[in-house]
Tab-separated table of C-alpha atoms in Angstrom:
chain	number	residue	atom	x	y	z
R	1084	MET	CA	-73.066	-0.367	6.881
R	1085	ASN	CA	-74.057	-3.122	4.459
R	1086	THR	CA	-76.735	-2.944	1.771
R	1087	ASN	CA	-79.530	-4.340	3.975
R	1088	GLU	CA	-78.725	-1.838	6.687
R	1089	ALA	CA	-78.645	0.976	4.148
R	1090	VAL	CA	-82.082	0.014	2.775
R	1091	LYS	CA	-83.549	-0.115	6.279
R	1092	SER	CA	-81.793	3.141	7.263
R	1093	LEU	CA	-83.217	4.897	4.217
R	1094	ALA	CA	-86.730	3.724	5.001
R	1095	LEU	CA	-86.339	4.875	8.620
R	1096	TYR	CA	-85.098	8.244	7.334
R	1097	GLY	CA	-88.241	8.643	5.213
R	1098	LEU	CA	-90.457	7.679	8.127
R	1099	GLU	CA	-88.694	10.126	10.456
R	1100	LYS	CA	-89.112	12.932	7.883
R	1101	GLU	CA	-92.835	12.084	7.606
R	1102	LEU	CA	-92.649	11.240	3.932
R	1103	PHE	CA	-94.871	8.225	4.626
R	1104	SER	CA	-96.566	6.443	7.556
R	1105	GLU	CA	-95.626	3.403	9.624
R	1106	GLU	CA	-98.248	1.386	7.731
R	1107	ASP	CA	-96.330	2.007	4.470
R	1108	MET	CA	-92.990	0.604	5.701
R	1109	THR	CA	-93.065	-2.794	3.959
R	1110	TYR	CA	-94.337	-1.242	0.717
R	1111	VAL	CA	-91.622	1.446	0.789
R	1112	ILE	CA	-88.832	-1.070	1.465
R	1113	ASN	CA	-89.999	-3.193	-1.468
R	1114	SER	CA	-90.163	-0.087	-3.668
R	1115	ILE	CA	-86.586	0.802	-2.713
R	1116	LEU	CA	-85.498	-2.759	-3.534
R	1117	GLY	CA	-87.216	-2.522	-6.909
R	1118	ALA	CA	-85.527	0.744	-7.771
R	1119	LEU	CA	-82.149	-0.792	-6.902
R	1120	GLU	CA	-82.926	-4.061	-8.734
R	1121	LEU	CA	-82.548	-6.062	-5.526
R	1122	ASP	CA	-84.754	-9.136	-5.065
R	1123	SER	CA	-84.174	-9.917	-1.408
R	1124	PHE	CA	-83.967	-8.192	1.944
R	1125	GLU	CA	-83.220	-9.279	5.491
R	1126	ASP	CA	-84.687	-7.085	8.188
R	1127	CYS	CA	-82.178	-5.705	10.661
R	1128	GLU	CA	-82.055	-3.427	13.670
R	1129	ILE	CA	-80.559	0.020	13.163
R	1130	THR	CA	-78.981	1.256	16.372
R	1131	GLU	CA	-77.298	4.359	14.992
R	1132	ARG	CA	-78.800	6.669	12.356
R	1133	ALA	CA	-76.517	7.504	9.441
R	1134	GLU	CA	-76.515	10.665	7.334
R	1135	LEU	CA	-78.574	10.515	4.137
R	1136	GLU	CA	-75.513	11.119	1.965
R	1137	ASP	CA	-73.747	8.114	3.538
R	1138	ILE	CA	-76.798	5.864	3.166
R	1139	LEU	CA	-77.152	6.708	-0.517
R	1140	ARG	CA	-73.426	6.248	-1.088
R	1141	VAL	CA	-73.605	2.661	0.206
R	1142	LEU	CA	-76.595	1.875	-2.011
R	1143	LEU	CA	-75.062	3.468	-5.114
R	1144	ASP	CA	-71.685	1.787	-4.608
R	1145	ASP	CA	-73.466	-1.559	-4.342
R	1146	ALA	CA	-75.524	-0.859	-7.476
R	1147	GLU	CA	-72.338	0.021	-9.336
R	1148	LYS	CA	-70.638	-3.207	-8.216
R	1149	ARG	CA	-73.629	-5.219	-9.415
R	1150	GLY	CA	-73.654	-3.473	-12.807
R	1151	VAL	CA	-76.987	-1.710	-12.305
R	1152	ILE	CA	-75.150	1.492	-13.215
R	1153	GLU	CA	-71.764	1.928	-14.858
R	1154	GLY	CA	-70.755	4.789	-12.609
R	1155	GLY	CA	-70.154	8.513	-12.920
R	1156	GLN	CA	-72.022	11.284	-11.123
R	1157	ALA	CA	-74.809	11.612	-13.714
R	1158	GLU	CA	-75.809	7.950	-13.486
R	1159	ARG	CA	-75.545	7.950	-9.706
R	1160	ASP	CA	-77.792	11.028	-9.525
R	1161	LEU	CA	-80.380	9.387	-11.773
R	1162	LEU	CA	-80.484	6.293	-9.589
R	1163	ASP	CA	-80.505	7.928	-6.166
R	1164	THR	CA	-83.319	10.260	-7.285
R	1165	LYS	CA	-85.294	7.212	-8.429
R	1166	VAL	CA	-84.697	5.615	-5.036
R	1167	MET	CA	-85.750	8.732	-3.109
R	1168	GLY	CA	-88.820	9.015	-5.307
R	1169	THR	CA	-90.144	5.741	-3.878
R	1170	MET	CA	-90.800	7.502	-0.560
R	1171	VAL	CA	-92.267	10.790	-1.793
R	1172	PRO	CA	-96.067	11.295	-1.534
R	1173	PHE	CA	-98.278	11.778	-4.586
R	1174	PRO	CA	-98.545	15.388	-5.831
R	1175	ARG	CA	-102.163	15.663	-4.668
R	1176	ASP	CA	-101.153	14.885	-1.081
R	1177	VAL	CA	-98.316	17.420	-1.108
R	1178	ILE	CA	-100.569	20.103	-2.593
R	1179	ASN	CA	-103.317	19.452	-0.038
R	1180	LYS	CA	-100.891	19.602	2.869
R	1181	PHE	CA	-99.354	22.845	1.562
R	1182	TRP	CA	-102.679	24.659	1.381
R	1183	ILE	CA	-103.781	23.307	4.761
R	1184	LYS	CA	-100.556	24.725	6.181
R	1185	TYR	CA	-101.258	27.976	4.312
R	1186	MET	CA	-104.461	28.412	6.312
R	1187	GLY	CA	-102.194	29.012	9.301
R	1188	GLY	CA	-100.299	31.674	7.321
R	1189	PRO	CA	-98.130	31.752	4.179
R	1190	GLU	CA	-94.909	31.472	6.187
R	1191	GLN	CA	-96.111	28.252	7.796
R	1192	ALA	CA	-96.785	26.803	4.336
R	1193	THR	CA	-93.433	27.793	2.834
R	1194	ASP	CA	-91.523	26.691	5.948
R	1195	TRP	CA	-93.037	23.230	5.599
R	1196	TYR	CA	-92.563	23.043	1.820
R	1197	TYR	CA	-88.938	24.208	1.952
R	1198	ASP	CA	-88.165	21.599	4.610
R	1199	PHE	CA	-90.025	18.961	2.584
R	1200	SER	CA	-88.040	19.825	-0.570
R	1201	GLN	CA	-84.830	19.203	1.361
R	1202	ASN	CA	-86.052	16.039	3.079
R	1203	THR	CA	-86.876	14.446	-0.291
R	1204	ASP	CA	-83.287	15.200	-1.400
R	1205	TYR	CA	-84.593	17.340	-4.272
R	1206	ILE	CA	-82.492	20.015	-2.572
R	1207	ARG	CA	-79.323	18.141	-1.662
R	1208	ARG	CA	-78.309	19.658	1.664
R	1209	TYR	CA	-74.964	17.874	1.691
R	1210	ARG	CA	-74.010	19.480	-1.626
R	1211	ILE	CA	-75.327	22.950	-0.863
R	1212	LYS	CA	-73.152	23.154	2.257
R	1213	LYS	CA	-70.075	22.690	0.057
R	1214	ASP	CA	-70.683	26.074	-1.614
R	1215	MET	CA	-68.174	28.726	-0.593
R	1216	LYS	CA	-69.905	31.872	0.683
R	1217	TRP	CA	-68.699	35.162	2.109
R	1218	GLN	CA	-69.548	38.865	2.162
R	1219	VAL	CA	-67.460	41.864	1.169
R	1220	GLU	CA	-68.056	45.358	2.513
R	1221	THR	CA	-68.343	48.087	-0.138
R	1222	GLU	CA	-69.690	51.629	-0.374
R	1223	TYR	CA	-72.932	50.064	-1.680
R	1224	GLY	CA	-73.354	47.629	1.193
R	1225	ASP	CA	-72.194	44.083	1.852
R	1226	LEU	CA	-72.046	42.153	-1.418
R	1227	ASP	CA	-72.626	38.389	-1.270
R	1228	ILE	CA	-70.086	36.138	-2.975
R	1229	THR	CA	-70.622	32.434	-3.607
R	1230	ILE	CA	-68.585	29.877	-5.500
R	1231	ASN	CA	-71.097	27.319	-6.674
R	1232	LEU	CA	-69.919	23.808	-5.824
R	1233	SER	CA	-73.319	22.132	-5.401
R	1234	LYS	CA	-74.135	21.836	-9.092
R	1235	PRO	CA	-72.091	18.806	-10.190
R	1236	GLU	CA	-69.642	19.184	-13.034
R	1237	LYS	CA	-70.362	16.928	-16.001
R	1238	ASP	CA	-67.990	13.997	-16.033
R	1239	PRO	CA	-66.577	12.620	-19.344
R	1240	LYS	CA	-68.858	9.563	-19.223
R	1241	ALA	CA	-71.939	11.745	-18.874
R	1242	ILE	CA	-70.860	14.028	-21.714
R	1243	ALA	CA	-70.245	11.066	-24.021
R	1244	ALA	CA	-73.503	9.353	-23.047
R	1245	ALA	CA	-75.519	12.543	-23.509
R	1246	LYS	CA	-74.004	13.051	-26.952
R	1247	ASN	CA	-74.945	9.528	-28.044
R	1248	ALA	CA	-78.388	9.511	-26.410
R	1249	PRO	CA	-81.503	9.906	-28.598
R	1250	GLN	CA	-82.688	13.502	-28.637
R	1251	SER	CA	-85.892	14.142	-26.704
R	1252	GLY	CA	-88.162	17.148	-26.532
R	1253	TYR	CA	-89.826	15.996	-23.324
R	1254	PRO	CA	-89.872	17.822	-21.031
R	1255	LYS	CA	-89.268	20.866	-23.236
R	1256	CYS	CA	-86.989	22.421	-20.600
R	1257	GLN	CA	-85.988	21.987	-16.963
R	1258	LEU	CA	-88.677	24.437	-15.828
R	1259	CYS	CA	-91.678	22.694	-17.371
R	1260	ALA	CA	-94.281	21.182	-15.047
R	1261	GLU	CA	-93.744	17.874	-16.842
R	1262	ASN	CA	-90.481	17.494	-14.895
R	1263	GLU	CA	-92.471	16.474	-11.799
R	1264	GLY	CA	-91.856	12.753	-11.379
R	1265	TYR	CA	-89.755	12.475	-14.560
R	1266	ALA	CA	-87.137	9.701	-14.536
R	1267	GLY	CA	-84.511	11.832	-16.270
R	1268	ARG	CA	-81.808	10.855	-18.725
R	1269	MET	CA	-78.096	11.483	-19.124
R	1270	ASN	CA	-78.656	15.050	-20.338
R	1271	HIS	CA	-81.676	15.863	-18.170
R	1272	PRO	CA	-81.973	15.535	-14.372
R	1273	ALA	CA	-84.317	13.054	-12.735
R	1274	ARG	CA	-87.184	14.546	-10.747
R	1275	GLN	CA	-89.072	11.615	-9.175
R	1276	ASN	CA	-88.554	13.284	-5.788
R	1277	HIS	CA	-89.858	16.661	-6.964
R	1278	ARG	CA	-93.306	18.133	-6.228
R	1279	VAL	CA	-94.651	21.512	-7.363
R	1280	ILE	CA	-97.436	23.691	-5.975
R	1281	PRO	CA	-100.041	25.165	-8.374
R	1282	ILE	CA	-100.763	28.858	-7.886
R	1283	ASN	CA	-102.938	31.338	-9.780
R	1284	ILE	CA	-101.357	34.634	-10.760
R	1285	ALA	CA	-102.831	37.170	-13.188
R	1286	ASP	CA	-105.728	34.766	-13.840
R	1287	SER	CA	-103.396	32.123	-15.249
R	1288	GLN	CA	-101.995	28.781	-14.089
R	1289	TRP	CA	-98.490	28.940	-12.637
R	1290	TYR	CA	-96.446	26.701	-10.368
R	1291	PHE	CA	-94.274	27.306	-7.328
R	1292	GLN	CA	-91.147	25.346	-6.389
R	1293	TYR	CA	-87.699	25.802	-4.901
R	1294	SER	CA	-84.464	25.864	-6.845
R	1295	PRO	CA	-82.499	22.641	-6.281
R	1296	TYR	CA	-79.294	24.712	-6.029
R	1297	VAL	CA	-80.483	27.305	-3.452
R	1298	TYR	CA	-78.157	30.232	-4.102
R	1299	TYR	CA	-79.752	32.024	-1.117
R	1300	ASN	CA	-82.309	31.282	1.604
R	1301	GLU	CA	-85.564	29.765	0.314
R	1302	HIS	CA	-84.557	30.408	-3.301
R	1303	CYS	CA	-87.846	29.770	-5.087
R	1304	ILE	CA	-89.085	29.742	-8.665
R	1305	ALA	CA	-92.542	30.587	-9.996
R	1306	PHE	CA	-93.037	29.321	-13.536
R	1307	ASN	CA	-95.753	29.461	-16.166
R	1308	SER	CA	-97.710	26.269	-16.795
R	1309	GLN	CA	-97.104	26.895	-20.508
R	1310	HIS	CA	-93.705	26.690	-22.179
R	1311	ILE	CA	-93.651	30.254	-23.502
R	1312	PRO	CA	-90.682	32.662	-23.722
R	1313	MET	CA	-89.728	35.238	-21.118
R	1314	LYS	CA	-91.311	38.628	-21.770
R	1315	ILE	CA	-91.138	41.801	-19.710
R	1316	ASP	CA	-94.344	43.780	-20.150
R	1317	ARG	CA	-97.239	45.237	-18.186
R	1318	GLU	CA	-98.488	41.751	-17.306
R	1319	THR	CA	-95.103	40.963	-15.757
R	1320	PHE	CA	-95.632	43.581	-13.056
R	1321	ARG	CA	-99.181	42.383	-12.451
R	1322	LYS	CA	-97.982	38.773	-12.051
R	1323	MET	CA	-95.227	39.796	-9.649
R	1324	PHE	CA	-97.623	41.712	-7.419
R	1325	ASP	CA	-100.041	38.768	-7.439
R	1326	PHE	CA	-97.203	36.536	-6.248
R	1327	ILE	CA	-96.372	38.987	-3.449
R	1328	ARG	CA	-100.020	38.919	-2.350
R	1329	ILE	CA	-99.797	35.137	-1.980
R	1330	PHE	CA	-96.339	35.193	-0.363
R	1331	PRO	CA	-95.862	38.658	1.188
R	1332	HIS	CA	-92.759	37.492	3.091
R	1333	TYR	CA	-90.916	36.768	-0.186
R	1334	PHE	CA	-89.458	39.023	-2.854
R	1335	ILE	CA	-89.959	38.130	-6.513
R	1336	GLY	CA	-87.929	39.180	-9.532
R	1337	SER	CA	-87.516	38.444	-13.197
R	1338	ASN	CA	-84.504	38.133	-15.403
R	1339	ALA	CA	-84.521	40.480	-18.368
R	1340	ASP	CA	-85.998	39.101	-21.578
R	1341	LEU	CA	-83.080	39.733	-23.953
R	1342	PRO	CA	-79.877	37.740	-24.523
R	1343	ILE	CA	-76.700	38.826	-22.676
R	1344	VAL	CA	-78.641	40.700	-19.979
R	1345	GLY	CA	-81.141	37.872	-19.437
R	1346	GLY	CA	-80.878	34.629	-17.509
R	1347	SER	CA	-79.895	31.172	-18.674
R	1348	ILE	CA	-83.443	30.056	-19.536
R	1349	LEU	CA	-85.187	32.627	-21.735
R	1350	SER	CA	-87.434	30.018	-23.364
R	1351	HIS	CA	-89.747	29.553	-20.353
R	1352	ASP	CA	-91.586	32.367	-18.592
R	1353	HIS	CA	-90.592	32.349	-14.919
R	1354	PHE	CA	-89.626	34.395	-11.863
R	1355	GLN	CA	-87.193	33.821	-9.015
R	1356	GLY	CA	-87.792	34.847	-5.433
R	1357	GLY	CA	-87.210	33.862	-1.854
R	1358	ARG	CA	-86.670	35.007	1.712
R	1359	TYR	CA	-83.410	36.889	1.643
R	1360	THR	CA	-82.451	40.543	1.926
R	1361	PHE	CA	-79.890	41.441	-0.723
R	1362	ALA	CA	-77.643	44.481	-0.599
R	1363	MET	CA	-79.697	46.186	-3.307
R	1364	GLU	CA	-82.836	46.018	-1.167
R	1365	LYS	CA	-80.926	47.655	1.689
R	1366	ALA	CA	-79.521	50.363	-0.612
R	1367	PRO	CA	-81.090	53.787	0.023
R	1368	ILE	CA	-82.686	56.251	-2.374
R	1369	GLU	CA	-80.053	58.847	-3.250
R	1370	ARG	CA	-82.212	61.063	-5.493
R	1371	LYS	CA	-85.881	61.416	-4.697
R	1372	ILE	CA	-88.131	61.718	-7.759
R	1373	ALA	CA	-91.732	62.697	-8.371
R	1374	PHE	CA	-93.489	61.533	-11.549
R	1375	ASP	CA	-96.179	63.754	-13.070
R	1376	GLY	CA	-99.603	62.277	-12.421
R	1377	TYR	CA	-98.213	59.836	-9.848
R	1378	GLU	CA	-97.821	62.054	-6.837
R	1379	ASP	CA	-99.139	59.198	-4.650
R	1380	ILE	CA	-96.126	57.066	-5.643
R	1381	GLU	CA	-92.814	57.433	-3.822
R	1382	ALA	CA	-89.912	57.131	-6.242
R	1383	GLY	CA	-86.206	57.654	-6.556
R	1384	ILE	CA	-82.863	56.581	-7.958
R	1385	VAL	CA	-81.205	53.928	-5.814
R	1386	LYS	CA	-77.619	54.239	-4.638
R	1387	TRP	CA	-76.430	51.142	-6.456
R	1388	PRO	CA	-73.689	50.399	-9.027
R	1389	MET	CA	-76.356	49.585	-11.626
R	1390	SER	CA	-79.097	51.943	-12.822
R	1391	VAL	CA	-82.176	51.429	-10.632
R	1392	ILE	CA	-85.444	53.341	-10.303
R	1393	ARG	CA	-87.402	52.381	-7.172
R	1394	ILE	CA	-91.139	53.067	-6.881
R	1395	SER	CA	-93.426	52.223	-3.959
R	1396	GLY	CA	-97.021	52.718	-2.914
R	1397	GLU	CA	-100.184	51.099	-1.621
R	1398	SER	CA	-101.889	50.581	-4.989
R	1399	THR	CA	-100.454	47.870	-7.233
R	1400	ASP	CA	-102.569	49.196	-10.108
R	1401	ARG	CA	-100.904	52.602	-9.852
R	1402	LEU	CA	-97.454	51.041	-9.543
R	1403	THR	CA	-98.159	48.848	-12.558
R	1404	ASP	CA	-99.245	51.872	-14.600
R	1405	LEU	CA	-96.084	53.825	-13.738
R	1406	ALA	CA	-93.788	50.824	-14.244
R	1407	ASP	CA	-95.395	50.181	-17.631
R	1408	ARG	CA	-94.851	53.814	-18.618
R	1409	ILE	CA	-91.161	53.632	-17.651
R	1410	LEU	CA	-90.724	50.274	-19.431
R	1411	LYS	CA	-92.340	51.431	-22.688
R	1412	LEU	CA	-90.333	54.657	-22.760
R	1413	TRP	CA	-87.113	52.777	-22.004
R	1414	ARG	CA	-87.804	50.234	-24.762
R	1415	GLY	CA	-87.791	53.018	-27.329
R	1416	TYR	CA	-85.236	55.322	-25.688
R	1417	THR	CA	-82.053	56.412	-27.453
R	1418	ASP	CA	-79.452	58.797	-26.069
R	1419	GLU	CA	-76.440	58.749	-28.367
R	1420	ALA	CA	-74.414	60.948	-26.021
R	1421	ALA	CA	-74.727	58.246	-23.338
R	1422	TYR	CA	-74.328	55.423	-25.891
R	1423	ILE	CA	-77.858	54.177	-25.249
R	1424	PHE	CA	-79.491	52.831	-28.402
R	1425	ALA	CA	-82.998	51.366	-28.392
R	1426	GLU	CA	-82.135	49.237	-31.395
R	1427	THR	CA	-79.527	48.749	-34.090
R	1428	GLY	CA	-80.240	46.987	-37.350
R	1429	GLY	CA	-83.720	46.131	-36.128
R	1430	GLU	CA	-82.421	44.344	-33.025
R	1431	PRO	CA	-83.921	45.700	-29.762
R	1432	HIS	CA	-81.483	46.457	-26.933
R	1433	ASN	CA	-83.371	48.027	-24.022
R	1434	THR	CA	-85.205	46.054	-21.344
R	1435	ILE	CA	-85.669	45.957	-17.574
R	1436	THR	CA	-84.865	43.574	-14.726
R	1437	PRO	CA	-87.749	44.073	-12.225
R	1438	ILE	CA	-87.842	43.064	-8.526
R	1439	ALA	CA	-90.940	43.372	-6.303
R	1440	ARG	CA	-91.359	43.115	-2.526
R	1441	MET	CA	-93.376	44.368	0.434
R	1442	ARG	CA	-91.759	46.942	2.697
R	1443	ASN	CA	-93.430	48.535	5.708
R	1444	GLY	CA	-96.916	47.705	4.447
R	1445	LYS	CA	-96.326	49.097	0.948
R	1446	TYR	CA	-95.577	47.429	-2.357
R	1447	GLU	CA	-92.156	48.251	-3.746
R	1448	LEU	CA	-90.763	47.726	-7.232
R	1449	ASP	CA	-87.166	48.127	-8.382
R	1450	LEU	CA	-86.723	48.686	-12.121
R	1451	VAL	CA	-83.156	47.990	-13.244
R	1452	LEU	CA	-82.430	49.471	-16.657
R	1453	ARG	CA	-80.603	47.065	-18.988
R	1454	ASN	CA	-79.105	47.270	-22.479
R	1455	ASN	CA	-77.510	44.414	-24.437
R	1456	ILE	CA	-75.790	46.305	-27.245
R	1457	THR	CA	-72.478	44.870	-28.460
R	1458	THR	CA	-69.538	46.655	-30.055
R	1459	GLU	CA	-66.566	45.533	-32.086
R	1460	ASP	CA	-64.260	45.615	-29.080
R	1461	ARG	CA	-66.957	44.333	-26.657
R	1462	PRO	CA	-68.633	41.479	-28.611
R	1463	LEU	CA	-70.097	39.961	-25.424
R	1464	GLY	CA	-71.847	43.208	-24.570
R	1465	LEU	CA	-70.885	46.794	-23.786
R	1466	TYR	CA	-72.804	46.622	-20.485
R	1467	HIS	CA	-71.293	43.255	-19.607
R	1468	PRO	CA	-68.217	42.466	-17.472
R	1469	ASN	CA	-65.076	44.032	-18.934
R	1470	PRO	CA	-62.752	41.378	-20.435
R	1471	SER	CA	-60.182	42.265	-17.746
R	1472	LEU	CA	-62.640	40.825	-15.177
R	1473	HIS	CA	-63.386	37.580	-17.017
R	1474	HIS	CA	-60.835	35.659	-14.969
R	1475	ILE	CA	-63.375	35.962	-12.134
R	1476	LYS	CA	-66.748	36.519	-13.832
R	1477	LYS	CA	-67.482	36.147	-17.540
R	1478	GLU	CA	-71.068	34.891	-17.429
R	1479	ASN	CA	-74.219	36.985	-17.929
R	1480	ILE	CA	-75.290	39.318	-15.143
R	1481	GLY	CA	-78.760	38.043	-14.346
R	1482	LEU	CA	-81.305	38.788	-11.652
R	1483	ILE	CA	-79.344	37.291	-8.751
R	1484	GLU	CA	-76.156	39.193	-9.582
R	1485	VAL	CA	-78.127	42.396	-10.178
R	1486	MET	CA	-79.357	42.259	-6.568
R	1487	GLY	CA	-75.826	41.875	-5.226
R	1488	LEU	CA	-74.981	38.166	-5.116
R	1489	ALA	CA	-72.117	36.907	-7.273
R	1490	VAL	CA	-72.625	33.329	-8.438
R	1491	LEU	CA	-69.085	32.385	-9.430
R	1492	PRO	CA	-67.911	29.254	-11.271
R	1493	SER	CA	-66.592	26.248	-9.351
R	1494	ARG	CA	-63.190	26.500	-11.081
R	1495	LEU	CA	-62.363	29.420	-8.774
R	1496	LYS	CA	-62.017	27.195	-5.718
R	1497	LYS	CA	-58.896	25.519	-7.136
R	1498	GLU	CA	-57.660	28.619	-8.935
R	1499	LEU	CA	-57.843	30.947	-5.929
R	1500	SER	CA	-56.153	28.305	-3.752
R	1501	ALA	CA	-53.394	28.070	-6.358
R	1502	VAL	CA	-53.025	31.876	-6.432
R	1503	GLU	CA	-52.813	31.946	-2.618
R	1504	ALA	CA	-50.130	29.237	-2.640
R	1505	ALA	CA	-48.162	30.986	-5.391
R	1506	LEU	CA	-48.183	34.316	-3.530
R	1507	THR	CA	-47.191	32.605	-0.296
R	1508	LEU	CA	-44.283	30.749	-1.895
R	1509	GLY	CA	-43.310	33.476	-4.339
R	1510	VAL	CA	-43.898	31.194	-7.330
R	1511	ASP	CA	-44.301	32.545	-10.874
R	1512	LEU	CA	-48.042	32.999	-11.438
R	1513	ARG	CA	-47.648	32.704	-15.202
R	1514	GLY	CA	-46.077	29.274	-15.037
R	1515	ASN	CA	-49.231	27.481	-13.900
R	1516	GLU	CA	-52.441	27.110	-15.911
R	1517	LEU	CA	-54.468	27.523	-12.708
R	1518	THR	CA	-52.956	30.926	-11.933
R	1519	GLU	CA	-51.884	32.452	-15.237
R	1520	LYS	CA	-55.276	34.022	-16.010
R	1521	HIS	CA	-55.194	35.689	-12.570
R	1522	ALA	CA	-51.576	36.870	-12.779
R	1523	ASP	CA	-52.173	40.552	-13.630
R	1524	TRP	CA	-54.875	40.857	-10.965
R	1525	ALA	CA	-52.799	39.068	-8.302
R	1526	GLU	CA	-49.814	41.306	-8.981
R	1527	GLN	CA	-52.046	44.346	-8.551
R	1528	VAL	CA	-53.218	42.913	-5.215
R	1529	VAL	CA	-49.586	42.561	-4.059
R	1530	GLU	CA	-48.861	46.123	-5.150
R	1531	LYS	CA	-51.981	47.385	-3.338
R	1532	TYR	CA	-51.232	45.737	0.014
R	1533	GLY	CA	-47.449	45.414	-0.180
R	1534	LYS	CA	-45.636	42.160	0.490
R	1535	ASP	CA	-45.642	42.858	4.216
R	1536	GLY	CA	-49.420	43.304	4.198
R	1537	LEU	CA	-50.226	39.836	2.891
R	1538	ASP	CA	-50.364	37.984	6.208
R	1539	ASP	CA	-53.935	36.858	5.503
R	1540	ILE	CA	-53.642	36.171	1.783
R	1541	GLY	CA	-56.786	34.027	1.696
R	1542	GLY	CA	-58.894	36.743	3.302
R	1543	ILE	CA	-57.401	39.429	1.070
R	1544	LEU	CA	-58.130	37.434	-2.078
R	1545	LYS	CA	-61.744	36.932	-0.975
R	1546	LYS	CA	-62.104	40.667	-0.389
R	1547	GLU	CA	-60.574	41.477	-3.765
R	1548	VAL	CA	-62.867	38.971	-5.523
R	1549	GLY	CA	-65.761	40.920	-4.009
R	1550	LEU	CA	-64.317	44.175	-5.309
R	1551	VAL	CA	-63.997	42.608	-8.778
R	1552	PHE	CA	-67.698	41.752	-8.562
R	1553	LEU	CA	-68.420	45.369	-7.682
R	1554	GLU	CA	-66.650	46.412	-10.904
R	1555	VAL	CA	-68.720	43.817	-12.770
R	1556	LEU	CA	-71.911	45.454	-11.492
R	1557	LYS	CA	-70.629	48.888	-12.461
R	1558	ASP	CA	-69.906	47.593	-15.957
R	1559	ALA	CA	-73.481	46.284	-16.202
R	1560	GLY	CA	-74.896	49.679	-15.255
R	1561	VAL	CA	-76.080	51.605	-18.300
R	1562	TYR	CA	-75.477	54.917	-16.535
R	1563	LYS	CA	-72.078	55.222	-14.891
R	1564	ARG	CA	-71.593	56.423	-11.336
R	1565	ASN	CA	-70.195	59.844	-12.204
R	1566	ALA	CA	-71.604	63.306	-12.858
R	1567	GLU	CA	-71.956	62.698	-16.597
R	1568	GLY	CA	-73.683	59.354	-16.049
R	1569	MET	CA	-76.132	60.689	-13.469
R	1570	GLU	CA	-76.948	63.644	-15.708
R	1571	ALA	CA	-77.773	61.206	-18.515
R	1572	PHE	CA	-79.852	59.113	-16.089
R	1573	MET	CA	-81.894	62.176	-15.166
R	1574	ARG	CA	-82.518	62.901	-18.860
R	1575	PHE	CA	-84.316	59.578	-19.101
R	1576	VAL	CA	-86.202	60.191	-15.843
R	1577	GLU	CA	-87.392	63.509	-17.245
R	1578	ARG	CA	-88.506	61.754	-20.441
R	1579	CYS	CA	-90.716	59.627	-18.183
R	1580	GLY	CA	-92.270	62.732	-16.630
R	1581	GLY	CA	-90.116	62.667	-13.536
R	1582	HIS	CA	-88.163	65.380	-11.794
R	1583	GLU	CA	-85.889	65.461	-8.764
R	1584	ILE	CA	-87.347	66.768	-5.524
R	1585	GLN	CA	-85.614	67.747	-2.318
R	1586	TYR	CA	-86.042	65.637	0.815
C-alpha cells in the first residue's frame, strides 16, 4: 500500500464508519493531505480494505521519511490523532446525535457513543487488544487481572523533548474539557479526535466520555466542567445517583480524595463508571445490619477482602443521608486498638471510596473504608500493598482495584515470561535483572506445587499473580479478615447507629 492508497483507504474508512458523508469526500481527503503536509494526490481504486492500524502506519512511516516528524511513538501519536481529527464531526453534531439516540433509551445512546469513540481512534482498538487479561478464582469470587500494554511507554526521544518543551498550563490536566480538539504536545496527548457529551448532575455542568485505555467494558469517565480537586462529601453521593438516573445500566464510582488511597488525578473532580460487573458487586452480604432511623434501608458488611458497607433502597435522598452520616463519622473516627487514626499531626487519614449502581430496581451504594496513614516501616502506607508484594503491585489501590480488577504494569509481561523460562530451564532467578525481584515469590511457587506439578508453569504463574493481588486487597483493607478485625469493624458500625441483625 503506497501513500495515495493509504490516504484513500483512510477516507473510505471514515465514510464506512459514518464519520462524514459522501458529499464530504473531497474535503476530507484534502484535510488529510494538509495534516500530513502533502500537496498532491492521485485518486485510486481500493479493492481490498486494510486495517486502520496498517493504514496509519503507512502514512506515519511516509511522514517520518519526509521529515514531517522525527519519529518515536509520542510524535507518531500526535500526528495520527491530527489526521484522524480531520474526519471527526464538530462537537455540536456529536452531542445532537447522542441525545437523539438517547430518546430511544440510554443504552442505545451509549452503544453508539462507545462505538463512535473507537471508530475515531480515540480508543485505539488495536492497542487495547494487546492487553493481557485473565481471571483467577478466589474465595471472594473471580478477580480480574490485566497487564496494561495499551498505554504506550515513553520513549527516550519523548522524554527528552518533553523536558525541553516550554511549560504550559493549558489544558490544566488531561481531564479538563479543554482537551476536546486540542493538538497536544510532547508531554500531553493530542485530542483532535475526541468529543465529550455535556450532562447535568447535581445542578452543575459535567461531561461524559470514555477512557482511551478501557480497562473494562465501556470504561467511562464523568468529569466536572471546572478544574477543582476531588472531594468526597454529601454532594458526591448526590452526583453519583444523578449519574445513575441518566445511565441506569452503568455503575459509577469515585476514587478516594486523599493521597495513597486516591487515584492518579486528585486535582480534577471526576468519577469512573461503565458496563461491567466486578467481583465486588457479585460479593454477598455476610453480616446484615440495621441502622437506627433507617429501617427502610437494607444494609450489611460485604464479604470482600477490603472493608465495605453496602446500603440499598428506593430513595436516593435516604441513602444519601445515611451515607453522609457514615462518611462524617468515619472522617473523625479513631480506634487505637485497631490502629485507625482519624488524623496525626493535623493530617487527615480517613476517607471513603464509594460505588453506586442499580440492582433489581433499587439504588445501591458500596462504601469502602480507606485510611492513608503511614508508619516508619511502611512509608508508602500501612493500608497499602506490603513491600513483599511490590514485585507485582506497588502502585496505589484506586477505585478499579478496589472493585476487584488489578491493573498491573507492562513490565510484568517480560518479567513473568522470564520467570517462566527460568523455572522451565532451572536457571538461577537471581542472576537476571528481569527475574531477581520475583525470585523469593517464584521459589515459594515451586515449593507450593512441587517440581512435578509445574507442567503448566504459565498458567500457574497467572494464578499466583491473582493470589498476590488478593493479598494486596487484604492489605488495603482497614479491618482485617479475622475475628479481631471484624469485631473492630462492628465497633465502627455501632458508632454509626448500626447493629447486626439475623437473616
